[in-house]
Structure formats: C-alpha cells, structure tokens
Short mmCIF file of C-alpha atoms in Angstrom, two decimals:
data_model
loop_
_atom_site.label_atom_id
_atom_site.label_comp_id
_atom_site.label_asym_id
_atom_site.label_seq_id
_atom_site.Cartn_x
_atom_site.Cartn_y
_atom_site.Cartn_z
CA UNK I 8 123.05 133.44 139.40
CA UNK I 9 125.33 132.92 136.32
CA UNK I 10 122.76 131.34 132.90
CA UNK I 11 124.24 130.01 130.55
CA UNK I 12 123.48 127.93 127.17
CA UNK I 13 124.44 124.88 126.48
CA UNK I 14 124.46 122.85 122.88
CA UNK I 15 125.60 119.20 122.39
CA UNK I 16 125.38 116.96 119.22
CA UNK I 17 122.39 114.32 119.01
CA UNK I 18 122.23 110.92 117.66
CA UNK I 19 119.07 109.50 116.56
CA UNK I 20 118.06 107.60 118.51
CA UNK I 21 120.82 107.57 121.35
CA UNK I 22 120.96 104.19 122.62
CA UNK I 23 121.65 105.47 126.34
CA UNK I 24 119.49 107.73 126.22
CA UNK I 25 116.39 105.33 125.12
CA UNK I 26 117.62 103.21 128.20
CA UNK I 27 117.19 105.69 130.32
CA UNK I 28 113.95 106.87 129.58
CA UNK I 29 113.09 103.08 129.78
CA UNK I 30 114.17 101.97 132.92
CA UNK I 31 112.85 104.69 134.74
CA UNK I 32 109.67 106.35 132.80
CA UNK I 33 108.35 108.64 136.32
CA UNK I 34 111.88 110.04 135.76
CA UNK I 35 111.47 110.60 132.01
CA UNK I 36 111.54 113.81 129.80
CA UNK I 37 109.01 116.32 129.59
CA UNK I 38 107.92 116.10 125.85
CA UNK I 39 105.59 118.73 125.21
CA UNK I 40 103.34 118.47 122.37
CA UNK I 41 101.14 120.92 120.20
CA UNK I 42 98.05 118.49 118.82
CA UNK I 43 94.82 117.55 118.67
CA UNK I 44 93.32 115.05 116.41
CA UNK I 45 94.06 111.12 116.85
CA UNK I 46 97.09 111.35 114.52
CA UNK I 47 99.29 111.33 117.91
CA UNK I 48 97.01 108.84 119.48
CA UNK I 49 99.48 105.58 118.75
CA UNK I 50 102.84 107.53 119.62
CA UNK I 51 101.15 108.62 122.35
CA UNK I 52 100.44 105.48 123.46
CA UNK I 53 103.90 104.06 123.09
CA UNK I 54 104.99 106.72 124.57
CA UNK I 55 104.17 105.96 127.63
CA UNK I 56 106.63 103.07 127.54
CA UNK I 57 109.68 105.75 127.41
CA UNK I 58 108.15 108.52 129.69
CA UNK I 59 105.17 109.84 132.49
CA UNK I 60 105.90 112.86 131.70
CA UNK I 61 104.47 114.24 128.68
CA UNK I 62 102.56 117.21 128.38
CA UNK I 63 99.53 117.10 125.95
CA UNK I 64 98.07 121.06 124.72
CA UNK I 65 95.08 120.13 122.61
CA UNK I 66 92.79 122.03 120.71
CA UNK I 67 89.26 122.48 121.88
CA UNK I 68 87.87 123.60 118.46
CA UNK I 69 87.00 120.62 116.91
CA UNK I 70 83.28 121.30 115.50
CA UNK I 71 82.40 117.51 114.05
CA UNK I 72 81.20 113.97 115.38
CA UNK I 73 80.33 113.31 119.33
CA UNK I 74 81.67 116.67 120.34
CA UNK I 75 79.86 118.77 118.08
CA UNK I 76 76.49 117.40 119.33
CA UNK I 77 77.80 117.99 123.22
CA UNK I 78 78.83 121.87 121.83
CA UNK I 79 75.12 122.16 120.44
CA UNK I 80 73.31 121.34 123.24
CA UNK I 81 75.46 123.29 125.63
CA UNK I 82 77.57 125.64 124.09
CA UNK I 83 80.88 124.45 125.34
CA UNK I 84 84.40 123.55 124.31
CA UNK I 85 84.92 120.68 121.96
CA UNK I 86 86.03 117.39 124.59
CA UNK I 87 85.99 114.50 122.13
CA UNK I 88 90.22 114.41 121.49
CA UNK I 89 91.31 115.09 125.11
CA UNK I 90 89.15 112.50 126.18
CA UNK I 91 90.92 110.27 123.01
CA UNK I 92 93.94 111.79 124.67
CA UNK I 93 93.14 111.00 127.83
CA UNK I 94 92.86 107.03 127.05
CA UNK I 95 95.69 106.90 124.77
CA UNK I 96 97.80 108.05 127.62
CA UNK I 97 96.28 106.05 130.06
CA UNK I 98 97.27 102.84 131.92
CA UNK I 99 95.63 99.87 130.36
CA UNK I 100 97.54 97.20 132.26
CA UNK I 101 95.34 95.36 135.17
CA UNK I 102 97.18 97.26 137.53
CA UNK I 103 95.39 100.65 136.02
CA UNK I 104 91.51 100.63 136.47
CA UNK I 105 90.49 98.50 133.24
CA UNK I 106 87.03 98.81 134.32
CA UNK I 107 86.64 102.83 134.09
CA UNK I 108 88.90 102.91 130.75
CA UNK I 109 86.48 100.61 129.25
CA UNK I 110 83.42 102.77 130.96
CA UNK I 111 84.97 105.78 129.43
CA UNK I 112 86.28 104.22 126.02
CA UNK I 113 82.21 102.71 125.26
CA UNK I 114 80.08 103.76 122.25
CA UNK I 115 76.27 104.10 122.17
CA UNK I 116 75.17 102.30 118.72
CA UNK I 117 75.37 104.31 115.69
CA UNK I 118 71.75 102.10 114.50
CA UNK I 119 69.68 101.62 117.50
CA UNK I 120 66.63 103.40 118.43
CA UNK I 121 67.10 106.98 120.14
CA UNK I 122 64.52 105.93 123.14
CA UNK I 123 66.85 102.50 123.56
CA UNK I 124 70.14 104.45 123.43
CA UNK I 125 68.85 106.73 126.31
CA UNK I 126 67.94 103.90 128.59
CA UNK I 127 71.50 102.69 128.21
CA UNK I 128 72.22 105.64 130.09
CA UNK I 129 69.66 106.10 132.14
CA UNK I 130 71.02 102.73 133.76
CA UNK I 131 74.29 104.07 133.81
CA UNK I 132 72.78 106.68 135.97
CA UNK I 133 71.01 103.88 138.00
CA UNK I 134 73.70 101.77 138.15
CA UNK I 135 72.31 98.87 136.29
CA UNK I 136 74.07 98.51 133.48
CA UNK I 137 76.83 96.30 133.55
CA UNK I 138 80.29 98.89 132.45
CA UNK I 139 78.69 100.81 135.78
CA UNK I 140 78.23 98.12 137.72
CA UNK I 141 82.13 96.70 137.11
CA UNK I 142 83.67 99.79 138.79
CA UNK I 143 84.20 100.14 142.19
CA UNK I 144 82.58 102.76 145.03
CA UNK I 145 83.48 105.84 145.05
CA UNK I 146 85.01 106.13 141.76
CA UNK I 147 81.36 104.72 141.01
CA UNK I 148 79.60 107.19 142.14
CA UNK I 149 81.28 110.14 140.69
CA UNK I 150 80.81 109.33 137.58
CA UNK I 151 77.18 108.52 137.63
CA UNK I 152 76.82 111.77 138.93
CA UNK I 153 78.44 113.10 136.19
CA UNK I 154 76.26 111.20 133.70
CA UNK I 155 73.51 112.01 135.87
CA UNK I 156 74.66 116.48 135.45
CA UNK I 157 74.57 115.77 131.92
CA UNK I 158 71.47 113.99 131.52
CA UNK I 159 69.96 116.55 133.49
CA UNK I 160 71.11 119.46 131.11
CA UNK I 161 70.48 117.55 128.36
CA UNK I 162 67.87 118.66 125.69
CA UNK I 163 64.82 116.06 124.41
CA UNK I 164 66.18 116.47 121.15
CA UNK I 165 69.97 115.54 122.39
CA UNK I 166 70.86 112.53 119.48
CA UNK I 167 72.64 109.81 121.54
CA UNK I 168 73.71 107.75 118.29
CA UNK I 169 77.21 106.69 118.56
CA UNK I 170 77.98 109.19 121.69
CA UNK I 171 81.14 108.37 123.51
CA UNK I 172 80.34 107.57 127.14
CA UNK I 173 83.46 109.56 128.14
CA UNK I 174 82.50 112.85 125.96
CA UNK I 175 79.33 112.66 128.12
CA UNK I 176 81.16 112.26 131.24
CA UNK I 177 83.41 115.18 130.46
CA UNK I 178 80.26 117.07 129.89
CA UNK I 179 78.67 116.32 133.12
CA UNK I 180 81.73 117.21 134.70
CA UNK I 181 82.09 120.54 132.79
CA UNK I 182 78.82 121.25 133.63
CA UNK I 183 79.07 120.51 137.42
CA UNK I 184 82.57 122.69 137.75
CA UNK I 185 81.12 125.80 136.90
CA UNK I 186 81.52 124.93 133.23
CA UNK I 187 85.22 124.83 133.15
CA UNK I 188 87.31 121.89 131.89
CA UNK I 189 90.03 121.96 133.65
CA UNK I 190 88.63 120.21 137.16
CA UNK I 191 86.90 117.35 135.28
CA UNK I 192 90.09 116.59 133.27
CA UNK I 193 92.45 116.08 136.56
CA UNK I 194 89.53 113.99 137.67
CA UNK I 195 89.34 111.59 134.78
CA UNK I 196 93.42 111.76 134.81
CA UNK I 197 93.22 109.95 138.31
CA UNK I 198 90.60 108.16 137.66
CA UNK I 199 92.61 106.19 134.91
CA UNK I 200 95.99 106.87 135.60
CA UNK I 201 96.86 109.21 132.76
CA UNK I 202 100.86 108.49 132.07
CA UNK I 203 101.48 112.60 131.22
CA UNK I 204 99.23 115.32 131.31
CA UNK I 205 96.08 116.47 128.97
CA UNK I 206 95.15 119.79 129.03
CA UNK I 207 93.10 122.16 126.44
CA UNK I 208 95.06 124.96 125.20
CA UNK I 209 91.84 127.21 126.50
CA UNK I 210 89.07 126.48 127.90
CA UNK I 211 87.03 128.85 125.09
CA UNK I 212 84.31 127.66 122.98
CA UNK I 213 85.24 128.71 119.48
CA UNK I 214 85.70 127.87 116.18
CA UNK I 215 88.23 127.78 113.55
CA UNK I 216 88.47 129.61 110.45
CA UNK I 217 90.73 130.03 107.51
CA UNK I 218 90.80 132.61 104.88
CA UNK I 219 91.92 130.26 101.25
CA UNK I 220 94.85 131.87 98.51
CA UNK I 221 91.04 132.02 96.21
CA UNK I 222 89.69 134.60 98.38
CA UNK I 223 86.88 132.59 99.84
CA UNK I 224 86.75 132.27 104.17
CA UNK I 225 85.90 128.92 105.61
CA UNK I 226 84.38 128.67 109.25
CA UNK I 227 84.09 125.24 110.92
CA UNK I 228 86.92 122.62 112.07
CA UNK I 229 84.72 120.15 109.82
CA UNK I 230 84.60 122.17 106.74
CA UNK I 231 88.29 123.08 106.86
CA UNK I 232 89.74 119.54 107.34
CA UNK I 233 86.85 117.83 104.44
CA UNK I 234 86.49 114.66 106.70
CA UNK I 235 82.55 115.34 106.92
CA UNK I 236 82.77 118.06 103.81
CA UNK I 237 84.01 117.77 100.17
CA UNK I 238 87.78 119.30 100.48
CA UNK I 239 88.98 122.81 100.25
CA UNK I 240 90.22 122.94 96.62
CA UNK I 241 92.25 125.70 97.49
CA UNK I 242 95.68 126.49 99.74
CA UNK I 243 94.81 127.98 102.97
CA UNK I 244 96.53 131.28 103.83
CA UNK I 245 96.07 131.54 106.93
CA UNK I 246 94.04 130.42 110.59
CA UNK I 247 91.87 132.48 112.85
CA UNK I 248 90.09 132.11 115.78
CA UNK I 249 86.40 132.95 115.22
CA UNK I 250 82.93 132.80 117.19
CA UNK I 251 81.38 130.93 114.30
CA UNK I 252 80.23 134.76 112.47
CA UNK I 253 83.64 137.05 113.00
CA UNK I 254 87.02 136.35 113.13
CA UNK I 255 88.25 136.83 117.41
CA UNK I 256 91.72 138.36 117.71
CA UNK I 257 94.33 136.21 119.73
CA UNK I 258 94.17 138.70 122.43
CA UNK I 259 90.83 137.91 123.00
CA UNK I 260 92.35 134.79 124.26
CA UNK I 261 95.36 134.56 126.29
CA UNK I 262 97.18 131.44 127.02
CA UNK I 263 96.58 130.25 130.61
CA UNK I 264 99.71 130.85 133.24
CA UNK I 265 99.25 126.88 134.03
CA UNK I 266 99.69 126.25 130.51
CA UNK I 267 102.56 128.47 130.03
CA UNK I 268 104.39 127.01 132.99
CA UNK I 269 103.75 123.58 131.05
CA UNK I 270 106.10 125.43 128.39
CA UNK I 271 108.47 126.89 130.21
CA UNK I 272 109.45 123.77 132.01
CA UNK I 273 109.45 121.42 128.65
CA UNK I 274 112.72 119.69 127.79
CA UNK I 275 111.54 119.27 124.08
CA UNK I 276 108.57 121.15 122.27
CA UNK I 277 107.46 119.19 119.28
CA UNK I 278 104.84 120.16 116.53
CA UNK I 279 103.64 116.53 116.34
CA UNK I 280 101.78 115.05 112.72
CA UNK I 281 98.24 115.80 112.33
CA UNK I 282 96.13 117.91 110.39
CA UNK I 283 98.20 121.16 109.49
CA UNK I 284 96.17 123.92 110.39
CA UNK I 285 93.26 122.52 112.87
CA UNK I 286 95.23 120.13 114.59
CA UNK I 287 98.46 121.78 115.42
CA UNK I 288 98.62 125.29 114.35
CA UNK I 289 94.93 125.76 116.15
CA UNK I 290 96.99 125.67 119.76
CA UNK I 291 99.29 128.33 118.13
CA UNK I 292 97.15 130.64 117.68
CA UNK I 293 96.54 132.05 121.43
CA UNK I 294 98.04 135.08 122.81
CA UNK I 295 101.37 134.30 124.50
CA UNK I 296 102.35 130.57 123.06
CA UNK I 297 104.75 132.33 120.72
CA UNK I 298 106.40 134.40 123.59
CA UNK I 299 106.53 131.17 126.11
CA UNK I 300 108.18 129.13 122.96
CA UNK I 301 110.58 131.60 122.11
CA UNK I 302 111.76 132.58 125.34
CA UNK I 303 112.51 128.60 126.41
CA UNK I 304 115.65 127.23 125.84
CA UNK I 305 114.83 123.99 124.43
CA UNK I 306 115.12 122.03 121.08
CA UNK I 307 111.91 122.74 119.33
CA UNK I 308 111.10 119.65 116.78
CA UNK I 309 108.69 120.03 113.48
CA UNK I 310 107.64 116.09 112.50
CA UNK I 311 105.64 116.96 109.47
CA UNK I 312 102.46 114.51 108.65
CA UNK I 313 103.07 111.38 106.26
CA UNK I 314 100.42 110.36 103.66
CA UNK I 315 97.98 112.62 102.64
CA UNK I 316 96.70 115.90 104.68
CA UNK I 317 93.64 117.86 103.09
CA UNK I 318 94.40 120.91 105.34
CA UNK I 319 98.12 120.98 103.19
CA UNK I 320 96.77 121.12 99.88
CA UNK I 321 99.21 122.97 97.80
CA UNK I 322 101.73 123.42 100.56
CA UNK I 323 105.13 122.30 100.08
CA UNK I 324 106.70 121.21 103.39
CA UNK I 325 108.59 124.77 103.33
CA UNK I 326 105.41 125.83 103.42
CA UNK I 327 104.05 124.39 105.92
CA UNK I 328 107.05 125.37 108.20
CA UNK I 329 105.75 129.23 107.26
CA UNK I 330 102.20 128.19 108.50
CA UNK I 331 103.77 126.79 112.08
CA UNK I 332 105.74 129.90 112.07
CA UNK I 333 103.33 132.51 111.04
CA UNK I 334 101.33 132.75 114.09
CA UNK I 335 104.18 132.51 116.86
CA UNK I 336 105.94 135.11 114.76
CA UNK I 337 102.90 137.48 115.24
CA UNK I 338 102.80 136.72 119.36
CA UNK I 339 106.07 136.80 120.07
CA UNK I 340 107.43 139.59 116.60
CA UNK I 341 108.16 139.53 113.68
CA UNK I 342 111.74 139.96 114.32
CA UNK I 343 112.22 136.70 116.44
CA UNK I 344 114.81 134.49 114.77
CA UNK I 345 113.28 130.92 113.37
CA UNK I 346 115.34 128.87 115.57
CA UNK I 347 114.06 130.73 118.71
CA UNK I 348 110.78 129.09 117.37
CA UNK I 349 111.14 125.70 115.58
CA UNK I 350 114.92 124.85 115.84
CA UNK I 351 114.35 121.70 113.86
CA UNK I 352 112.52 119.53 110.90
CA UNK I 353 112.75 115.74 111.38
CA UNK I 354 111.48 113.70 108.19
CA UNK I 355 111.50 110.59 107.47
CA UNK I 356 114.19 109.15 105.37
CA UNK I 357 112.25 108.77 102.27
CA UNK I 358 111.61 112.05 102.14
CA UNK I 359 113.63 114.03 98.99
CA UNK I 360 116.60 115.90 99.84
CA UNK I 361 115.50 118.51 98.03
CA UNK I 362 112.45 119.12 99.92
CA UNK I 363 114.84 119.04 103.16
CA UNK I 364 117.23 121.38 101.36
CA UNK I 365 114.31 123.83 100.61
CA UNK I 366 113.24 124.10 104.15
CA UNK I 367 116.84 125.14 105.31
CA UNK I 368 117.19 127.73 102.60
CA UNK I 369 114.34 129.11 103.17
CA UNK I 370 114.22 129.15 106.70
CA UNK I 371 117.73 128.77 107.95
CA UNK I 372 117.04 125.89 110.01
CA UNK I 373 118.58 122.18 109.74
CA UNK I 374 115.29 119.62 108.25
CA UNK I 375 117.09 116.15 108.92
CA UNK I 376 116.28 112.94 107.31
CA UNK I 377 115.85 110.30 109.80
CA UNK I 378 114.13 106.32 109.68
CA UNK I 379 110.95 106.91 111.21
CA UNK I 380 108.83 104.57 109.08
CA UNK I 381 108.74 100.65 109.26
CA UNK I 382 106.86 98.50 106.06
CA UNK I 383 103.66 101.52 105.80
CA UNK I 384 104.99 104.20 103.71
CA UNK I 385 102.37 106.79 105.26
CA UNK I 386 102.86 105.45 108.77
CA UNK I 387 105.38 106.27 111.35
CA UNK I 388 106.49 104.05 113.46
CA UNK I 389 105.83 105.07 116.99
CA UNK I 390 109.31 103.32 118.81
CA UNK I 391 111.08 105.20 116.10
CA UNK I 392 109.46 108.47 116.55
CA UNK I 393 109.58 108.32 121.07
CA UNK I 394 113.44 107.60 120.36
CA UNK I 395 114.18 110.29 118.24
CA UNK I 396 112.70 112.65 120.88
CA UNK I 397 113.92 111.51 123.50
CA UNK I 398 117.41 111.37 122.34
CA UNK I 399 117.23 114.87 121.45
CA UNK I 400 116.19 115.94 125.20
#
C-alpha cells in the first residue's frame, strides 16, 4: 500500500468547513490538545458545539488547591483539571444528566466548620443530602460508593474547606481501581456524557520543576506558576519531571500506548493557551510524545496565551516556541526538523508583525496573524478559535 502526503491551502475559518463540523459534531475532527489548567476550559466548552471528538492529554502535576490536599492524604496524581475538564466537555443540556454535573461541579464552603463540612458528606454517603438524592439508581449508587472509598481512606486531619465534590469522587474511584485513574475517568465520562475524551498524560504522581536563567531550581506546580507564591523573578530555562527531592528522567516515564494511539489518530495537534511551562509543556515532557508527534502527519498548531503568563516572564514568543520545542526535540532528536513538530503559530491579529516575523526566522516555520479576539484584548474568543482549527483539519 502506496502513502502518500498531501498539502492544501487553509482559510481561516473555512466557512464549509465550520458547517460541517456543525451539522454533524459525532462526525467531527479529532482535535487533540496538550493542556491542563482552566485556560482551555471556555473553548473547550464551545467546542463541543463544532465536534465529539476531541481528545484532552492533561497534566496530572498540579500541586495547589483541592488536588493538592487529595495528593497529601493519599499520595496520588493531581485530579482537580480533568475533573474541570471533564465538566467543561460535558453535556449540560436536560437531555445530559444535569443532576450528576451539578453533584460533581458542588463546592464544600470555604468558611464553615470542618465537623459541618464532613457531615455534608457523610449524607452524601447516606444519601440524604439533597445533590445525592436528585440522581437516579444506579448511577446513585456508584458514586456514593465512591464517596464512601474515599471517606474511608480519608485521614482525621483531611481539611474539607472548599473541596470539590468531584475531586473526591475521582479519589474514591482511584482508590477503588487499584489506584489508577484511568477506570474512574471513563466512568465519570458516561456518567455525564463527556463530548471528547479526558485523559491524564500518566497516571504518575509527580511534580514539576524548573531550573531559572539565575541559577536557582524551583520544585512545585504552585511555586512555579506564583498563583499561591510571589512570582519567579527570573526566566525559566527549562522543565523537569521530579519526585518533589530529584529531578526523574523522562524515561522514567513513558507515554502510555492508549495515549499514543490518541496521537497517532489526531487530525490536528494543538499546543492550546495556558500557563507555558506547567500547563502545556508539562504533557511534553514524557518519553515518546515527541516521537508520536513527529512521526504523525498532521498540522501541528502553537496558539500562544493572551494577557499576562507568570510562567513566560522574559520570554519572547520565539521563545516560547524553543520551550514547546525543547523537550520533543530531546524524545524524538535533536535533528528532527521544526515543522515535523509544531508546523504552525496562530496569533491573534493584534499581535506585532515583528514578533510573527521573529518566530519564522528563527524557527523556519509560518506564525500567522489571525482575528481571534472579540472586545477583551487578553481574551480569545472561543467561536473564533474552534473555527480556525477546524478549518485547518
């Protein structure tokens, strides 16, 4: 059998090809995107308007808020942005279940007493309280028992204030699955009718680190993106994987085969806006996501971040296109042309030519200018931003 490459010329957006994906969305492309964060939370949303098809690699790393207290008390994987993930993609129409999304999308109080906060769950668990009581037998009963596995493993000290009722869910159901993620995500998938698929890059428990252009090393998701911490004050140099004391080499952590299959059948891979380094280049970072990337015949689409990002500080966007590249270039060689690995840069229009015109001469690769913003300067617009992609599929 004969393979052959094909190129064709893009408009943005293609007017047919927006129809398309709109009149029949089960049909629609296979987006594939590199994030973590909430940055891609409202495209993602929107998204689901053009396409049931995406494909959603998020980092597990994250090391602040609800999911650091779950990875405390039981040394597991960050959950809190696949489950943010998880409900961004799902169906919130009264023809999805509107009774489990709001079940999974509930807060404890951030003020109330700890003793009151865990007898909100314990009816969960009993089945009094009223978001349990709304949803329907069987799907009922699974997730008590889920809430039921965590509160279980849960330690006396375990601080319910402002938990997420689906991080604790995911927890239960990590806990109950032989503590792997993968099982409890398909489950809360069906359970709310996920429009794509959510998946963590790996299922490891790990941290982030970053060695700064001063010298010093940062460990922590938290500490790198300053959202809990004061800011790095200096540019970072580069990402690594780390057990919270040493730095863990990337082959220390391959890419899953389901994952890379998610790859290898993408129409379009995008590096989606979010923080820089612990939001996108984080799911870069495993061994084999450069190879998959580079050996897949696909446009592969850079939308830089608008406003400001503390993980960029000091990095032009050429810069920033070195950071994306750095790691895949280290998987898959040093040798392996750009384009095999990020074929394009989409901005939008108000970004400076000259910052588009340094990313091609540095990199050899075209950075296009494109109107992806609509009244909020450091904003985009979601429609804009699912009709570029899909008319580049």
């Amino acid at each position: 059998m004969a393979k052959i490459t094909i190129q064709r010329e893009a408009r943005l957006p293609d007017d047919l090809r927006v129809a398309r994906s709109l009149s029949a969305t089960h049909l629609g492309p296979r987006i594939l995107f590199f994030s973590g964060g909430s940055a891609l939370n409202d495209i993602s949303r929107h998204l689901k308007r053009y396409t049931y098809n995406s494909c959603h690699l998020i980092t597990p790393f994250d090391s602040g808020g609800s999911s650091q207290v779950l990875r405390e008390a039981f040394d597991m994987p960050a959950v809190g942005d696949l489950r943010s993930r998880l409900m961004a993609l799902a169906d919130e129409t009264d023809l999805g279940q509107p009774d489990i999304y709001r079940l999974f999308t509930h807060r404890l109080s951030k003020t109330a007493e700890q003793e009151d906060l865990k007898a909100e769950v314990d009816a969960m668990i009993e089945g009094k309280h009223p978001l349990i009581k709304a949803i329907l037998r069987p799907m009922r009963m699974l997730i008590q028992s889920f809430i039921q596995d965590f509160a279980k493993a849960a330690p006396e000290s375990f601080d319910y204030h402002n938990a997420s009722i689906g991080n604790l869910i995911l927890a239960g159901g990590y806990l109950s699955n032989d503590r792997l993620l993968e099982p409890v995500l398909f489950l809360m998938s069906k359970m709310v009718d996920v429009r794509g698929t959510v998946r963590a890059v790996v299922d490891e428990n790990l941290q982030l680190g970053v060695d700064l252009a001063n010298g010093q090393r940062v460990i922590g998701q938290r500490r790198i993106s300053g959202k809990e911490t004061s800011p790095i004050t200096s540019s970072i140099s580069r990402l690594f994987l780390s057990d919270g004391k040493k730095e863990i080499l990337p082959r220390e952590v391959p890419l899953p085969k389901r994952n890379r299959k998610l790859i290898s059948q993408a129409d379009i891979i995008c590096y989606p806006p979010g923080s820089l380094f612990s939001s996108v280049v984080a799911n870069l970072l495993p061994a084999g996501v450069g190879r998959a990337i580079a050996a897949s015949d696909v446009p592969k689409v850079y939308v830089p971040s608008l406003g400001h990002d503390p993980e960029a500080f000091g990095l032009s966007l050429a810069d920033q296109v070195s950071a994306l590249l750095a790691p895949l270039r280290a998987d898959a060689g040093e040798d392996t042309p750009t384009h095999r690995l990020l074929s394009h840069v989409i901005c939008d229009s108000g970004v400076d030519r000259s910052i588009c015109a340094e990313v091609t001469a540095r990199h050899a690769i075209p950075c296009h200018r494109v109107p992806l913003v609509d009244g909020t300067p450091d904003r985009y617009d979601p429609a804009r931003v699912c009709e570029m992609l899909v008319s580049m599929v």
